[in-house]
CSV table of C-alpha atoms in Angstrom, one decimal:
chain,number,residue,atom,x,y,z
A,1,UNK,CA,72.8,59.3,30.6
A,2,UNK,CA,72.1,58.0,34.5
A,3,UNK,CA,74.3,57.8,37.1
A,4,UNK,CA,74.1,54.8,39.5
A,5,UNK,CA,75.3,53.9,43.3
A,6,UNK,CA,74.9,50.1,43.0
A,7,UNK,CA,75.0,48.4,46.8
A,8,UNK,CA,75.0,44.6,47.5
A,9,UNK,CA,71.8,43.6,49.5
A,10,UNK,CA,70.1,40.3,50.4
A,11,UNK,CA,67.4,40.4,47.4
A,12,UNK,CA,70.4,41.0,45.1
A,13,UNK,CA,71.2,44.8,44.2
A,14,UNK,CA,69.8,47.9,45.6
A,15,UNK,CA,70.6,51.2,43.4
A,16,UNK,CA,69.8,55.2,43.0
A,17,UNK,CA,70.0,56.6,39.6
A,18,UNK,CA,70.4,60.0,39.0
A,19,UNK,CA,69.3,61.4,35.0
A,20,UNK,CA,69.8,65.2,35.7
A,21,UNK,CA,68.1,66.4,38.6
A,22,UNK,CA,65.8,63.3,38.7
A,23,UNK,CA,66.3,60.4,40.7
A,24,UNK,CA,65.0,57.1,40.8
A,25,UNK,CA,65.4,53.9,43.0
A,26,UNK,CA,64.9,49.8,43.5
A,27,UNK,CA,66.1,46.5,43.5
A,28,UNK,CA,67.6,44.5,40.9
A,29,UNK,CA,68.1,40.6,41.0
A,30,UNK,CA,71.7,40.7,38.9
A,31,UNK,CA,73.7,43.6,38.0
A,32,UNK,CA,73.5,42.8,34.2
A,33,UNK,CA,69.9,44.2,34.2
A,34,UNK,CA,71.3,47.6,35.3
A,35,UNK,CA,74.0,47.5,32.7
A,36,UNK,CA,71.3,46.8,29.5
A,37,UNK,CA,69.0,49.1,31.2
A,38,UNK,CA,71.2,52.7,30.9
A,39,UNK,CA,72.7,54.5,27.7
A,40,UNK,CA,76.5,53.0,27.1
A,41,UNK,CA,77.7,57.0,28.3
A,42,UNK,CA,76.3,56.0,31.7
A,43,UNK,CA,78.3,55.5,35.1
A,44,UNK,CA,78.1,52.8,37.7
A,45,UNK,CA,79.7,52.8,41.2
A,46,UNK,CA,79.3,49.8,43.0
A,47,UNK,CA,80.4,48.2,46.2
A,48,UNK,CA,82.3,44.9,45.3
A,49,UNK,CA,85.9,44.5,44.6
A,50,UNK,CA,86.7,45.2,40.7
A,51,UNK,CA,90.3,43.8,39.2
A,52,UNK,CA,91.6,41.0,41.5
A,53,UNK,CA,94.5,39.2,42.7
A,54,UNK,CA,95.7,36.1,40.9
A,55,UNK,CA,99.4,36.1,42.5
A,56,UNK,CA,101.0,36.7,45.7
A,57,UNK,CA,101.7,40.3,44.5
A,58,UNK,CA,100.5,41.7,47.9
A,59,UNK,CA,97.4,42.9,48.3
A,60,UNK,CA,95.9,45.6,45.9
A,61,UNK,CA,96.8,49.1,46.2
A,62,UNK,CA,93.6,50.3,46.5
A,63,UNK,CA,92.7,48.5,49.8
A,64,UNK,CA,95.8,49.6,51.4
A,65,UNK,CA,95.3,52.9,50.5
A,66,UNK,CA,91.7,53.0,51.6
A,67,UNK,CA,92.5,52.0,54.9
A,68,UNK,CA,94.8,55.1,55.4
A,69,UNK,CA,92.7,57.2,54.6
A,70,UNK,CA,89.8,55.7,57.3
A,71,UNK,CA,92.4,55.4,59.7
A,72,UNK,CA,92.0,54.8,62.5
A,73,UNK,CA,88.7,54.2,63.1
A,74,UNK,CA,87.2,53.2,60.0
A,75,UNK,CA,90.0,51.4,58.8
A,76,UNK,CA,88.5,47.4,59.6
A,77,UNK,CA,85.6,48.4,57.8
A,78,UNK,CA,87.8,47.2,54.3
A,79,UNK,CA,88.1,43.8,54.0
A,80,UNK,CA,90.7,42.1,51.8
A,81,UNK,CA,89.8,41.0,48.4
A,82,UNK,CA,89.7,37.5,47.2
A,83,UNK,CA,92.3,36.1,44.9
A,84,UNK,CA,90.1,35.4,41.4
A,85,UNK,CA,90.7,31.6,42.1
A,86,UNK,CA,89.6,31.6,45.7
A,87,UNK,CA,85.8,32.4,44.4
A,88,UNK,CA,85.6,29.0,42.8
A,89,UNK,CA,85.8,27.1,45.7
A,90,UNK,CA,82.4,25.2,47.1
A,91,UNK,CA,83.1,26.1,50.5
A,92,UNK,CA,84.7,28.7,53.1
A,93,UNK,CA,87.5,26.0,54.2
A,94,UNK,CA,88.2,25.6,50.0
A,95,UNK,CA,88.3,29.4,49.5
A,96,UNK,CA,90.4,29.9,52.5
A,97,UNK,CA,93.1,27.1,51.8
A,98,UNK,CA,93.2,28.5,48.1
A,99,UNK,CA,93.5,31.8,48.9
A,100,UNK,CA,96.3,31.1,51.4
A,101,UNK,CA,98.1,28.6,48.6
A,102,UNK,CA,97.7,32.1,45.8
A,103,UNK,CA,98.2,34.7,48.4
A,104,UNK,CA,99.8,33.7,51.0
A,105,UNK,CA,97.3,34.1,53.7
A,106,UNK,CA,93.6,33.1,54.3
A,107,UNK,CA,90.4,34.4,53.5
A,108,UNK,CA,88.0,36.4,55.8
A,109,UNK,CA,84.8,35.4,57.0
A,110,UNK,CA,83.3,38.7,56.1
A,111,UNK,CA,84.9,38.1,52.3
A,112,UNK,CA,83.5,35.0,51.8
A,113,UNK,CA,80.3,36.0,52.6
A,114,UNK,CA,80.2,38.8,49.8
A,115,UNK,CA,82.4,36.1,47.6
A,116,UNK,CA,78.8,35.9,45.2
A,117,UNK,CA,78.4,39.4,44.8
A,118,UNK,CA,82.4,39.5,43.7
A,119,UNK,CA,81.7,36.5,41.8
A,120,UNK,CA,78.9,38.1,39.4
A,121,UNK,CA,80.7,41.4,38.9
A,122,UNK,CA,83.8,39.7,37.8
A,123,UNK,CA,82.5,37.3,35.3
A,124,UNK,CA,80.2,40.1,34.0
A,125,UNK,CA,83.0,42.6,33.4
A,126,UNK,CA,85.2,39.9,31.8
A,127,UNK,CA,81.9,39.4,29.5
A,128,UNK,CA,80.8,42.6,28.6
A,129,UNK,CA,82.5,45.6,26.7
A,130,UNK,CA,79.4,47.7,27.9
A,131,UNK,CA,80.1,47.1,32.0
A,132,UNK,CA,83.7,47.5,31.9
A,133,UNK,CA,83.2,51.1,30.2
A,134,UNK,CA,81.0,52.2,32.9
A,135,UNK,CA,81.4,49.6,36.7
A,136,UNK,CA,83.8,51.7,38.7
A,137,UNK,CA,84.4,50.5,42.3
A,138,UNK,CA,83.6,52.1,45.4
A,139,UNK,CA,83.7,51.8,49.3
A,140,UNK,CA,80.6,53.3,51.1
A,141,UNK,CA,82.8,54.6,54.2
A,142,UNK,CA,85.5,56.2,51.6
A,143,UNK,CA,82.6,58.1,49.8
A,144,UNK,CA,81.5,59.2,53.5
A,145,UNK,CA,84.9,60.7,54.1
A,146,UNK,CA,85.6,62.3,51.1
A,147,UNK,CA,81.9,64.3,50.7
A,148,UNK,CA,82.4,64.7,55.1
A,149,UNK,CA,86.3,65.3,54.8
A,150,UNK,CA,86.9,63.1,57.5
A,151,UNK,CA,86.1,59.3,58.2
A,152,UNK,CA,82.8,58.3,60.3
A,153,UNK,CA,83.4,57.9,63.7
A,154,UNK,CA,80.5,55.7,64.3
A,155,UNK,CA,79.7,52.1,63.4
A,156,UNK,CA,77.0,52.3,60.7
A,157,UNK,CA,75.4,49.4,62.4
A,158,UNK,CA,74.7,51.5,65.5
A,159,UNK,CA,71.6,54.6,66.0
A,160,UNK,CA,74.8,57.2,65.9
A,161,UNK,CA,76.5,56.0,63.2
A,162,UNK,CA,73.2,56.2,61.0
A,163,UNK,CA,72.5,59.6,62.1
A,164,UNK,CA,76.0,60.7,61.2
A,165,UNK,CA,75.9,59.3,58.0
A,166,UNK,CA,72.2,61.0,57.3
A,167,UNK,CA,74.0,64.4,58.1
A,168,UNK,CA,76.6,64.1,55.3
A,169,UNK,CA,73.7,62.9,52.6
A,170,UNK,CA,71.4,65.6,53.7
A,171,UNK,CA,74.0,68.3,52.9
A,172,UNK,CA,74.8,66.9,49.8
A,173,UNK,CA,70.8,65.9,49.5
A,174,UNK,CA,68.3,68.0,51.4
A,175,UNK,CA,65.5,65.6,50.8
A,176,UNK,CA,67.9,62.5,52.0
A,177,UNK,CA,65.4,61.0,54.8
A,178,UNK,CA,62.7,61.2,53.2
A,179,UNK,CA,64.2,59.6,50.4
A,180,UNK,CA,65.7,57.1,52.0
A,181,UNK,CA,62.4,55.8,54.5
A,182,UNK,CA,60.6,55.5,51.2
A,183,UNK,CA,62.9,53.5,49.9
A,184,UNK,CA,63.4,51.0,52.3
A,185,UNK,CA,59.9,50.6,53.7
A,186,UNK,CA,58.1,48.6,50.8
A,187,UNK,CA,61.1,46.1,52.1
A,188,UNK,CA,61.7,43.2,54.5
A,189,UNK,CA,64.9,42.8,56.5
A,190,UNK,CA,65.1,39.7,54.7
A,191,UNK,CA,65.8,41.3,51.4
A,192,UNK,CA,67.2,44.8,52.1
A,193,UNK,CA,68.8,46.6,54.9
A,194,UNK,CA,68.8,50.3,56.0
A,195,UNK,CA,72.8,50.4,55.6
A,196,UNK,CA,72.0,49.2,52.2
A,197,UNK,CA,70.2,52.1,51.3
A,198,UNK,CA,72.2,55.0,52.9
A,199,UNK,CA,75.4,53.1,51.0
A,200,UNK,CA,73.6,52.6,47.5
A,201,UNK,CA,72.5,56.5,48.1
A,202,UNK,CA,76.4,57.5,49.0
A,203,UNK,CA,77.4,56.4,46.0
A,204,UNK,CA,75.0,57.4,43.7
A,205,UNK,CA,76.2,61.4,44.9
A,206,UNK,CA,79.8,60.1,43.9
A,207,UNK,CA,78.4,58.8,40.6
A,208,UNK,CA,76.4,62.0,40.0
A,209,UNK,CA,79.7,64.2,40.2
A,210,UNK,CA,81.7,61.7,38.3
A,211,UNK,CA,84.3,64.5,36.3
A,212,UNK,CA,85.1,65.6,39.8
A,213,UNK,CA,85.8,62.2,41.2
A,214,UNK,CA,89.5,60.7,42.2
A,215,UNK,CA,90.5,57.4,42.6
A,216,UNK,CA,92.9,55.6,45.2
A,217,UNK,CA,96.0,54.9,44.2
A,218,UNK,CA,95.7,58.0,41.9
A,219,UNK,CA,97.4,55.8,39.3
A,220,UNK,CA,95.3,52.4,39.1
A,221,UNK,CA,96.9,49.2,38.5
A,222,UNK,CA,95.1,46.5,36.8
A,223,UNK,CA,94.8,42.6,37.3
A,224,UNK,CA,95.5,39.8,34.8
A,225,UNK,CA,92.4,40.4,33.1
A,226,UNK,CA,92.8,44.1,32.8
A,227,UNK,CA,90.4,45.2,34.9
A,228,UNK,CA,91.8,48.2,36.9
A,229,UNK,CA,92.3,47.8,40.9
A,230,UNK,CA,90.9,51.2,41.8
A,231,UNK,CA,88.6,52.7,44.7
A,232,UNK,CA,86.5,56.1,43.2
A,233,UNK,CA,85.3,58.9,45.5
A,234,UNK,CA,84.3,62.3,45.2
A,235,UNK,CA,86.6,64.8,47.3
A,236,UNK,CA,85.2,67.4,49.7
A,237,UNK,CA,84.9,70.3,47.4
């Protein structure tokens, strides 16, 4: 049984996985490799929206309650989720005009820009029996606050907020900076980022404490597609 933190990067997907005590890192093109790669018991948190949109029915609960919880500093840091339609679209004017005509309002820059990485997830859960049972969504800065019990104060972007964030894996992961310089450095910038790393890392901790995981809303809903709308973290314990 492994248990992954899965987080978007240039070069595709960048993921730790925990068997036991053991844990293991690198980069994977599509996220279907790392589904036929693990045992069907195993567990995959990954940042990208799961269960979307296809009617104005406000956005998900997950999101909004996500931002409360980072409030107030933290909040902007989760972007609105497409509407399943709006990822169709050829360009950021389509996708915007379709998600305004679905949802009543347009689509972020920021969204668009991860509106591949959404794309893949979705059409591989609504493929595959095997990713459904173990792709649970997750939010880097929500894993932060729950193992730190408060949000970041700090950018992540900025030489504070990486520091900050290195404090909360090393208590949960003495070894953390080691771990992490190793496993960006056979890297380029052009393929993977630092914050990809320390976020892929965050949620593999989640991942590796699964039974004592919550989820926001506590009571997921689920799209058209059933595919629950659902934000895990682990709790400070």
């Amino acid at each position: 049984m492994a248990h992954l933190g899965v987080d978007g990067c240039r070069a595709g997907w960048f993921y730790f996985s925990f068997e036991g005590d053991d844990l293991t890192w690198g980069l994977a093109p599509k996220v279907q490799g790392l589904v036929d790669a693990v045992p069907d018991s195993s567990t995959i948190l990954i940042d990208t929206p799961i269960g979307l949109r296809s009617a104005n029915d406000g956005e998900r609960l997950c999101d909004l309650a996500a931002r409360r919880l980072l409030s107030p500093v933290r909040h902007s840091s989760v972007f609105p989720a497409p509407s399943r339609q709006a990822l169709g679209a050829s360009s950021y004017e389509e996708a915007s005009s379709i998600n305004r005509e679905i949802l009543g309002k347009g689509l972020s820059k920021q969204t668009w820009a991860i509106a591949p990485k959404i794309r893949e997830v979705d059409g591989l859960l609504q493929s595959s029996a095997k990713a459904r049972r173990m792709l649970r969504e997750v939010h880097p800065e929500v894993c932060f606050c729950g193992l730190a019990g408060r949000p970041m104060q700090y950018s992540k972007k900025k030489r504070e907020g990486f520091e900050e964030r290195m404090e909360v894996l090393r208590t949960y992961y003495p070894e953390a900076d080691l771990i992490t310089h190793e496993a960006v450095q056979p890297h380029t910038r052009n393929e993977l980022a630092l914050d990809d790393v320390v976020d892929a890392f965050v949620a593999s901790l989640c991942a590796r404490q699964i039974g004592e995981c919550v989820s926001l809303p506590q009571q997921p809903e689920f799209d058209v597609k059933g595919l629950p709308m659902e934000i895990v973290y682990l709790p400070l314990l």
